[in-house]
mmCIF file of C-alpha atoms and ligand atoms in Angstrom:
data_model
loop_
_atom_site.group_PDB
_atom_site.id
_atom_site.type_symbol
_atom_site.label_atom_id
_atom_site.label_comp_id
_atom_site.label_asym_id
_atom_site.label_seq_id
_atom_site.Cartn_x
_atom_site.Cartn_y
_atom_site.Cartn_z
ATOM 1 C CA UNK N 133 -16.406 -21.585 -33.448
ATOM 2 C CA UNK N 134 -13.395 -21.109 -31.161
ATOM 3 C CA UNK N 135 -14.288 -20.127 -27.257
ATOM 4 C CA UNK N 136 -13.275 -16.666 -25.837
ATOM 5 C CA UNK N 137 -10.863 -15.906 -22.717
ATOM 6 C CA UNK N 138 -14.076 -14.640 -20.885
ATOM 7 C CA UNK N 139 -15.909 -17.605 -21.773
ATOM 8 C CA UNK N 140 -12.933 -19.794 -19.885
ATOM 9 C CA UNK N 141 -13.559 -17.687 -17.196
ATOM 10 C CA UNK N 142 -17.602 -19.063 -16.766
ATOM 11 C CA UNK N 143 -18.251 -19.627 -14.018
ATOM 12 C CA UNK N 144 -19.741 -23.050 -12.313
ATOM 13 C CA UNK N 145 -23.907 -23.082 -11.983
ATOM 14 C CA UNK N 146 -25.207 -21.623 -9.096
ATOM 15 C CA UNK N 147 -22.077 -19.479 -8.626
ATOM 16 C CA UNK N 148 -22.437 -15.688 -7.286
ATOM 17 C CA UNK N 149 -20.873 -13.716 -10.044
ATOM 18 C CA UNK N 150 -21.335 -10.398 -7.810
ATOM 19 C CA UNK N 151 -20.148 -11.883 -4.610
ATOM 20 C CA UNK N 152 -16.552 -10.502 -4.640
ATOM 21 C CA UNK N 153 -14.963 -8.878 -1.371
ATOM 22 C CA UNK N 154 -12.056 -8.902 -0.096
ATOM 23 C CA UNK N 155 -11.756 -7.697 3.828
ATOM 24 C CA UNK N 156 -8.528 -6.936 5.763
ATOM 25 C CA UNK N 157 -8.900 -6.264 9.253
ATOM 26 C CA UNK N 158 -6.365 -4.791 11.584
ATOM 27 C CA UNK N 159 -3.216 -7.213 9.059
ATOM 28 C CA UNK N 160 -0.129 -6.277 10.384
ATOM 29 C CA UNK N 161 3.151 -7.731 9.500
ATOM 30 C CA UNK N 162 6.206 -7.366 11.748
ATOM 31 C CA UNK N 163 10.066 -7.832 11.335
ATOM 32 C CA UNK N 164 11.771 -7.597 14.928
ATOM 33 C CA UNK N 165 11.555 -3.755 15.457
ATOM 34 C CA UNK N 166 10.048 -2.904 12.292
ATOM 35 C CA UNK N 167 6.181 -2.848 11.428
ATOM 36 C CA UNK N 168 5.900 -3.147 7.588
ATOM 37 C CA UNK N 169 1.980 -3.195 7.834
ATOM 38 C CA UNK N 170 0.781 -1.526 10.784
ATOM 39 C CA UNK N 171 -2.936 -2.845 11.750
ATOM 40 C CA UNK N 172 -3.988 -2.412 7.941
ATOM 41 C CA UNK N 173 -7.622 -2.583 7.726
ATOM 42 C CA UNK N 174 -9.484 -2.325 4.535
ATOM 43 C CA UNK N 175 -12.406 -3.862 2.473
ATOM 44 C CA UNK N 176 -12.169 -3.972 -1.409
ATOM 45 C CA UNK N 177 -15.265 -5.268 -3.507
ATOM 46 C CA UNK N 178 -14.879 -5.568 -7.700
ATOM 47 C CA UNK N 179 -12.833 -2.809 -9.758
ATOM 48 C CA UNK N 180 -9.205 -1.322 -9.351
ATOM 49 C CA UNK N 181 -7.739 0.090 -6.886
ATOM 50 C CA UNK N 182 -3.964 1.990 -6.820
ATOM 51 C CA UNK N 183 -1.387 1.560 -3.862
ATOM 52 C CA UNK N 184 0.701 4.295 -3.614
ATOM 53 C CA UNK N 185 3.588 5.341 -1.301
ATOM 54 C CA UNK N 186 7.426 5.559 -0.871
ATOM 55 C CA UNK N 187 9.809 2.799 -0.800
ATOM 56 C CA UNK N 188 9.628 0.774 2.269
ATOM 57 C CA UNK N 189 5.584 2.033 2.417
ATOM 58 C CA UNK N 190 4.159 -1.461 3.031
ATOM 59 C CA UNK N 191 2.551 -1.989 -0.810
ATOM 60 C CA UNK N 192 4.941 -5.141 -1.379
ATOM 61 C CA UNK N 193 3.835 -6.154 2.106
ATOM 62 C CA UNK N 194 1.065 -6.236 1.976
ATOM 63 C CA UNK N 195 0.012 -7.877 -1.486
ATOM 64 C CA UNK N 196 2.688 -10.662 -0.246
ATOM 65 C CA UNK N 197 0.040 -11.059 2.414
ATOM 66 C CA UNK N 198 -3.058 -11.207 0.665
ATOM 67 C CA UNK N 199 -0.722 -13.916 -1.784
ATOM 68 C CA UNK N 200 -0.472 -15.926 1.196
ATOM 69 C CA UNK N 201 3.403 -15.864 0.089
ATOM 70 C CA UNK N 202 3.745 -14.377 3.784
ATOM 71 C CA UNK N 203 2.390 -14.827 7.187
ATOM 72 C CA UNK N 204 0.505 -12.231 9.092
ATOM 73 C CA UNK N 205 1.959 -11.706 12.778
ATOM 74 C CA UNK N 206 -1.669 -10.911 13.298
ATOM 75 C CA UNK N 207 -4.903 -9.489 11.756
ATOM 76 C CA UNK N 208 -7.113 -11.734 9.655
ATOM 77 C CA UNK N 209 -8.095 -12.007 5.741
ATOM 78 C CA UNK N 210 -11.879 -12.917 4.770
ATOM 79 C CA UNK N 211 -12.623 -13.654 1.402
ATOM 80 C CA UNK N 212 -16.522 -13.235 1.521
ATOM 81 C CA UNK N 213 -16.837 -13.408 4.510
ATOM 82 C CA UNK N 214 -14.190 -16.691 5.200
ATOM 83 C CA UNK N 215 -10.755 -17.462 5.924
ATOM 84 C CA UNK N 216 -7.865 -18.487 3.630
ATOM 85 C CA UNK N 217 -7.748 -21.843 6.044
ATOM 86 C CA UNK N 218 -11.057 -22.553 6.147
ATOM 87 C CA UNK N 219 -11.329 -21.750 2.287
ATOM 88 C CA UNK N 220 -8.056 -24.169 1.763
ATOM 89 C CA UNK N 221 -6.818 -24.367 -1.798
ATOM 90 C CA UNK N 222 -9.692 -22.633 -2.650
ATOM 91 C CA UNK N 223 -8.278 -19.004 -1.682
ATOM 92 C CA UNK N 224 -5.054 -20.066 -4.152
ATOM 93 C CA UNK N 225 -7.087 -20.375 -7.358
ATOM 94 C CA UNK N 226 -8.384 -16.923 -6.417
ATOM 95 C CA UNK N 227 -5.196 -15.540 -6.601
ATOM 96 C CA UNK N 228 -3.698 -14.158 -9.313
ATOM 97 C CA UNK N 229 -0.437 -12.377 -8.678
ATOM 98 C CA UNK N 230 2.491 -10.712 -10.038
ATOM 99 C CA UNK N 231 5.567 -10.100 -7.963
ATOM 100 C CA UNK N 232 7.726 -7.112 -7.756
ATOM 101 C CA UNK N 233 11.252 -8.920 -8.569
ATOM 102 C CA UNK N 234 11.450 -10.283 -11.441
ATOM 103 C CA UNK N 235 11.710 -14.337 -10.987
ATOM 104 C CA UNK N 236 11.216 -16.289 -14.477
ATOM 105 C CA UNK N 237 12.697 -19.673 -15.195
ATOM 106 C CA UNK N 238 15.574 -18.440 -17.607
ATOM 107 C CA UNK N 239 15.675 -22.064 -19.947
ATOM 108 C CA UNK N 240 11.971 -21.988 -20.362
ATOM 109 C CA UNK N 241 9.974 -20.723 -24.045
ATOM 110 C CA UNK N 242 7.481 -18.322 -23.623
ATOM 111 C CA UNK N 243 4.491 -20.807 -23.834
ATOM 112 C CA UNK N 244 6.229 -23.716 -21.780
ATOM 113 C CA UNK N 245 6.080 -21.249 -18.746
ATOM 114 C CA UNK N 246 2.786 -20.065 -19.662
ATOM 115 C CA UNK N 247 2.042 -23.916 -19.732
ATOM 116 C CA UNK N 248 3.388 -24.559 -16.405
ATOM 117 C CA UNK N 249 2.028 -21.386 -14.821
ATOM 118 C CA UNK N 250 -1.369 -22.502 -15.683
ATOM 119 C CA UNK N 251 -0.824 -26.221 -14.822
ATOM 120 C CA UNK N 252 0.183 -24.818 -11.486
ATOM 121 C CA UNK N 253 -3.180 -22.981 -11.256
ATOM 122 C CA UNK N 254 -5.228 -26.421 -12.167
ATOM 123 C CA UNK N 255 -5.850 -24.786 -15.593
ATOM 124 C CA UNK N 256 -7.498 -27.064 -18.058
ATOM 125 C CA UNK N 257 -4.898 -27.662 -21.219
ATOM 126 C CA UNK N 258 -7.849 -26.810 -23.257
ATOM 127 C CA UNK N 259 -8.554 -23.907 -21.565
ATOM 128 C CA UNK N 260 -5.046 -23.089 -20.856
ATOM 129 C CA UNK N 261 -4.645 -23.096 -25.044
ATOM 130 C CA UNK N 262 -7.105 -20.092 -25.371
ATOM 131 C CA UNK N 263 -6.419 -18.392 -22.405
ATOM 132 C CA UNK N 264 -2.343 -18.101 -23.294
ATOM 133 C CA UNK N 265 -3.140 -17.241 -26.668
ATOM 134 C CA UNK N 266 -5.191 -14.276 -26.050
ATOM 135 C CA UNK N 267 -3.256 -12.853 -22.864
ATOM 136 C CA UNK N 268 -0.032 -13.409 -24.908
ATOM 137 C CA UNK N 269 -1.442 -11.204 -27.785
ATOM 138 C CA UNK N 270 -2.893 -8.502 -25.100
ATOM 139 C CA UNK N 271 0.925 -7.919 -23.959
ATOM 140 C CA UNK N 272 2.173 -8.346 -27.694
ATOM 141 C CA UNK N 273 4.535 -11.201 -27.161
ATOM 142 C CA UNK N 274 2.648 -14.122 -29.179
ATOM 143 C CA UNK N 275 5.207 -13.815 -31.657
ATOM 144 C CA UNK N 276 7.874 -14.563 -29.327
ATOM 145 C CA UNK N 277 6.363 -17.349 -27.830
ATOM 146 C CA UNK N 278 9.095 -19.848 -28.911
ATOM 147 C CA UNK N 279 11.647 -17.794 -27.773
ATOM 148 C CA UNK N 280 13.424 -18.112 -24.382
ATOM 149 C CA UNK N 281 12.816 -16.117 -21.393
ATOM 150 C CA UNK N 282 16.318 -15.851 -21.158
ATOM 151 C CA UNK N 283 16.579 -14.129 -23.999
ATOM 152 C CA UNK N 284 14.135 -11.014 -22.996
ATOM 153 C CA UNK N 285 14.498 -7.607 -22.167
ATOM 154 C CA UNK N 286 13.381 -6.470 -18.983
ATOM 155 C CA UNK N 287 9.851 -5.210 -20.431
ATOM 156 C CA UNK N 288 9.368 -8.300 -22.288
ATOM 157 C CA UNK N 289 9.799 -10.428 -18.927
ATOM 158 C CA UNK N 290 7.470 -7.786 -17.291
ATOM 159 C CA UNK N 291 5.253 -8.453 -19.945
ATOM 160 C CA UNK N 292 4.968 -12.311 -19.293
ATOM 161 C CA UNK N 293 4.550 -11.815 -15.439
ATOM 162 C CA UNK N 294 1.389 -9.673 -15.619
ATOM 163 C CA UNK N 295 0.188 -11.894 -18.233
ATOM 164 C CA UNK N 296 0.001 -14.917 -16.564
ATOM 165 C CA UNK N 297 -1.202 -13.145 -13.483
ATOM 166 C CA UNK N 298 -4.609 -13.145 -15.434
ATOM 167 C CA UNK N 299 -4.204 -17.155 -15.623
ATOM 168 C CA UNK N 300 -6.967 -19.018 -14.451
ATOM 169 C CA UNK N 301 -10.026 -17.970 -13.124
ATOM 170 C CA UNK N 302 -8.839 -15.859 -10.641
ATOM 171 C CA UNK N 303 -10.786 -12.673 -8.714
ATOM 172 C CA UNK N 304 -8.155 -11.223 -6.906
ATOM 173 C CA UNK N 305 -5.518 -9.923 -9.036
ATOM 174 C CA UNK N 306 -2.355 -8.435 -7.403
ATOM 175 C CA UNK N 307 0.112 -6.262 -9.632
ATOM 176 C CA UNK N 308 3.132 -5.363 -7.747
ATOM 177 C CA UNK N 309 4.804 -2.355 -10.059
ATOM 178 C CA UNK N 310 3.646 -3.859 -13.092
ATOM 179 C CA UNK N 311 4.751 -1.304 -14.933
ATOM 180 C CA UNK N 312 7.952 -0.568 -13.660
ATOM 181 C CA UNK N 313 10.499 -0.933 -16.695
ATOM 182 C CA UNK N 314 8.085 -0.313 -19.672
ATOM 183 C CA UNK N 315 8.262 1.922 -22.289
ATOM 184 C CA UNK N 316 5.254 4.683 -22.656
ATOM 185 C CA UNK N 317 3.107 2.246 -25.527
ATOM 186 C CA UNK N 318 3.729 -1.163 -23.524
ATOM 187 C CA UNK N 319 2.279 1.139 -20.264
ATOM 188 C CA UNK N 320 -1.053 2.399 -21.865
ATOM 189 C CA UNK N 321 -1.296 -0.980 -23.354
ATOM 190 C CA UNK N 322 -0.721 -2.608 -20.099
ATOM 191 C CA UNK N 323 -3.320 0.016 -18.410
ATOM 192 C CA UNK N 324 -5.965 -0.838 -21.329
ATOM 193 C CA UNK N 325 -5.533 -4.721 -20.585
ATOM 194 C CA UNK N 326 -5.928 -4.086 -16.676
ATOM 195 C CA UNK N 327 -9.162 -2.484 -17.325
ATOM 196 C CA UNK N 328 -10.499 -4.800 -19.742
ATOM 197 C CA UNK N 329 -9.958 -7.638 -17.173
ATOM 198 C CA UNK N 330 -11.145 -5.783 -13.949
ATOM 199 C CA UNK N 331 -14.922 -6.690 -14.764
ATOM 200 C CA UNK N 332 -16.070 -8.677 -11.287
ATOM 201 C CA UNK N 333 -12.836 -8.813 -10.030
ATOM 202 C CA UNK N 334 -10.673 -6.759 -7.168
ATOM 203 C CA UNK N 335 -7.513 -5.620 -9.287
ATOM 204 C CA UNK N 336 -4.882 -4.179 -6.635
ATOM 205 C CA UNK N 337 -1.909 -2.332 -8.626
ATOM 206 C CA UNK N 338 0.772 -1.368 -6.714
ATOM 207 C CA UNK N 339 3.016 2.085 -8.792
ATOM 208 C CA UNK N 340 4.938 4.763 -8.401
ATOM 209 C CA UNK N 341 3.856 6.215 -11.715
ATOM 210 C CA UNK N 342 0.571 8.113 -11.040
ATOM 211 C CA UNK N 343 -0.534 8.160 -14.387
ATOM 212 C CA UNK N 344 -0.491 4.754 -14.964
ATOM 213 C CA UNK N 345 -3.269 4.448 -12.193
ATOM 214 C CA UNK N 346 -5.206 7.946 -11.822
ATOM 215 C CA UNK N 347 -7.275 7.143 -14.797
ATOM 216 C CA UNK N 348 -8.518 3.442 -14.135
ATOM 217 C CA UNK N 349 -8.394 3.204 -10.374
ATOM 218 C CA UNK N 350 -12.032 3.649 -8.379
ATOM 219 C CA UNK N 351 -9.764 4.603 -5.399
ATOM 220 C CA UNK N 352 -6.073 5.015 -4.614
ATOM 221 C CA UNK N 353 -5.036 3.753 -1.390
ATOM 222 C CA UNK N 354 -1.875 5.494 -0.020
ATOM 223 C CA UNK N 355 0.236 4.064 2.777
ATOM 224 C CA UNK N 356 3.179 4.932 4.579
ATOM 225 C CA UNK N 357 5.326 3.089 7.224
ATOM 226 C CA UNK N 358 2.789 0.380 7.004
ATOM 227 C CA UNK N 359 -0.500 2.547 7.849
ATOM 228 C CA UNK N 360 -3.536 3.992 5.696
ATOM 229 C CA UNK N 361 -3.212 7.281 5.092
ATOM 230 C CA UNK N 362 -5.237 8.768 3.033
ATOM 231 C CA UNK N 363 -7.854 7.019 0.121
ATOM 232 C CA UNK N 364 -8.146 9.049 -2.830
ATOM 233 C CA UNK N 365 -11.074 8.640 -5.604
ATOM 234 C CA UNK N 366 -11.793 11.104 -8.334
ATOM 235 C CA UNK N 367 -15.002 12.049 -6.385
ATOM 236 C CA UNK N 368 -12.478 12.924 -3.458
ATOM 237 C CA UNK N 369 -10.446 15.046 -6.259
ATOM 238 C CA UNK N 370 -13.372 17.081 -7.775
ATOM 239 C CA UNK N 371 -15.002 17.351 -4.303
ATOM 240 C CA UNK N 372 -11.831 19.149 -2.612
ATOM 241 C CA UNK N 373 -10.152 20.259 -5.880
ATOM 242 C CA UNK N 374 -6.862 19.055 -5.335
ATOM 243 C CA UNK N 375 -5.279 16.174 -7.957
ATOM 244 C CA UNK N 376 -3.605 13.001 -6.481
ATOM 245 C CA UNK N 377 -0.490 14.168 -7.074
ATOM 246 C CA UNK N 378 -1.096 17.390 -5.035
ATOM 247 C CA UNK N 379 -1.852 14.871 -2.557
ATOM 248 C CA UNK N 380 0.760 12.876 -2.907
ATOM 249 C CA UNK N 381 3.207 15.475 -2.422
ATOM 250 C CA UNK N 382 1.217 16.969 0.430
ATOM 251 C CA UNK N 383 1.063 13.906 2.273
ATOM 252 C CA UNK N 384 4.418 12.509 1.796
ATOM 253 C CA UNK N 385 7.184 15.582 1.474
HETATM 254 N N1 ATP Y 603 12.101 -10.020 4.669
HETATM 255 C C1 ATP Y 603 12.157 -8.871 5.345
HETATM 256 N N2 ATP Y 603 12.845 -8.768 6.484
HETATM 257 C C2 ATP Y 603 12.872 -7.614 7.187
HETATM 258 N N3 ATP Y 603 12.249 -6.474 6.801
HETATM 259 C C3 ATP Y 603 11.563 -6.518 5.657
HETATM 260 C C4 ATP Y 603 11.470 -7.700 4.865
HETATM 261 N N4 ATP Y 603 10.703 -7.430 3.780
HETATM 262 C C5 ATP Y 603 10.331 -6.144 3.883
HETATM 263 N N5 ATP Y 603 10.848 -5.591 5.011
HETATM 264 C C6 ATP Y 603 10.628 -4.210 5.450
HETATM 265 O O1 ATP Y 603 9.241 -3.942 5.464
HETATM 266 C C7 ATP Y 603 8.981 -2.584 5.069
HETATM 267 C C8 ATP Y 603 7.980 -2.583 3.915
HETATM 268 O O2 ATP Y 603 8.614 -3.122 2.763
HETATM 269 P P1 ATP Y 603 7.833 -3.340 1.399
HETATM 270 O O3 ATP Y 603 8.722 -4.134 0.507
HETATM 271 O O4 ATP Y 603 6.501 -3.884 1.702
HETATM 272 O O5 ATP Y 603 7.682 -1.833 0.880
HETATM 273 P P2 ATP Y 603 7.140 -1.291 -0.528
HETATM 274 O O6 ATP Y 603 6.120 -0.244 -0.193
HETATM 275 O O7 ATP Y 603 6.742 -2.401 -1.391
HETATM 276 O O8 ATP Y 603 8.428 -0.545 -1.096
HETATM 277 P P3 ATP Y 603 8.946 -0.353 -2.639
HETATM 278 O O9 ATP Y 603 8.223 0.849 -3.161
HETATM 279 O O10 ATP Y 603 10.404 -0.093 -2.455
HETATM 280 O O11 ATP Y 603 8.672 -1.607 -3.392
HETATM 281 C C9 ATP Y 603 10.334 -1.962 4.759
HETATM 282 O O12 ATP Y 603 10.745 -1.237 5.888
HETATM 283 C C10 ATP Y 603 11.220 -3.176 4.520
HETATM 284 O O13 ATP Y 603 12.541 -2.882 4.857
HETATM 285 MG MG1 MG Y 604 7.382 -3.063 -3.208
#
């Protein structure tokens, strides 16, 4: 009987399956003059959660941070309740992130980056095998899988990038506009395949498309130069009667 992408994911004996929070106190990221996260402070625990605001808001920013693909100039990061240095490569395998540009090695196939991505990630091959195989058919490109990335469209190399994002056995997901280029079936698909993998783990989507979050996030966090503005939760929306994008253009116009 062939093993499952979940099962891949089981977890060692003794481990705290519920134990999942992510803190960010007072993170703050500086360029010269120019603030691009402004004293951020924020806990998430397990389910999905929307970043929303203009260009220039911070969202990049700050996932970049919580990557550990930048520094903070100050502010701290506990994942429960430790550090990224006292955690050491630990933090990394809890990591699972896309990135906003789109960076793919060009002369690779489809399942030799898939391969190396999860190599990179300490990935079993075993494990690696089902995990690629079920993620690949999740963003409909397991039929491509011998083809090179240079040869995708934008959507398709979109595609890849969120899928091996879910690599591993990762709790912290980042998605930095993982949505940005698709057409309206790859984006519901995309939404349904977020969903189905946010089960015990923080899932942070960064969009501009409203839609593509309002229906699966447990709260929308909304920035702007760097700060916390406003969170937003459908509780919030039926409580004061005004929809997120009311908000949205309320708070930003
Ligand atoms: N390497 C850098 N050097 C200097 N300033 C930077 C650098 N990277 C980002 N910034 C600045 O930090 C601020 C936040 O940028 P960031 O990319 O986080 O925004 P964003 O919310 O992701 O925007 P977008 O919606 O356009 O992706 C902006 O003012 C940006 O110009
Ligand atoms: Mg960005």
């Amino acid at each position: 009987m062939g093993i499952t992408l979940e099962e891949t994911w089981n977890k060692t004996p003794g481990e705290n399956d519920t134990e999942c929070i992510l803190e960010l106190k007072e993170l703050t990221k500086q360029y010269q003059s120019n603030i691009a996260l402004d004293h951020f402070t924020y806990t998430f625990t397990s389910g999905i959660y929307g970043l929303l605001g203009p260009n220039g808001a911070g969202k990049s920013t700050m996932m970049n941070l919580i990557a550990r693909n930048l520094k903070p100039t100050s502010g701290e990061i506990l994942w429960n309740g430790k550090t990224p240095d006292a955690l050491k490569g630990k933090y990394m395998e809890e990591i699972g992130y896309m990135p906003q540009q789109q960076f793919i090695y060009e002369h690779m196939s489809l399942l030799q980056f898939m391969y190396y991505m999860a190599a990179l990630k300490g990935l079993a091959k075993k494990k690696a095998k089902v995990q690629i195989e079920e993620l690949l058919k999740k963003v409909d490109l397991w039929e491509k899988r011998h083809c090179h990335l240079g040869s995708f469209s934008g959507g398709m190399k979109q595609r890849t990038l969120i899928a091996q994002a879910f690599l591993g056995n990762a709790h912290i997901i980042i998605l930095d506009e993982p949505t940005a280029g698709l057409d309206p079936l790859q984006r519901v698909a995309i939404r349904k395949m977020i969903q189905d993998y946010a089960k015990e783990r923080i899932v942070i989507v960064s969009t501009h498309v409203i839609s593509d979050i309002e229906p699966i996030a447990k709260e929308i966090i909304m920035l702007r130069k760097g700060k916390l503005l406003d969170i937003f939760s459908l509780e919030t929306e039926q409580r004061e009667g005004e929809t997120i994008e009311d908000t949205y253009i309320r708070l930003f116009q």
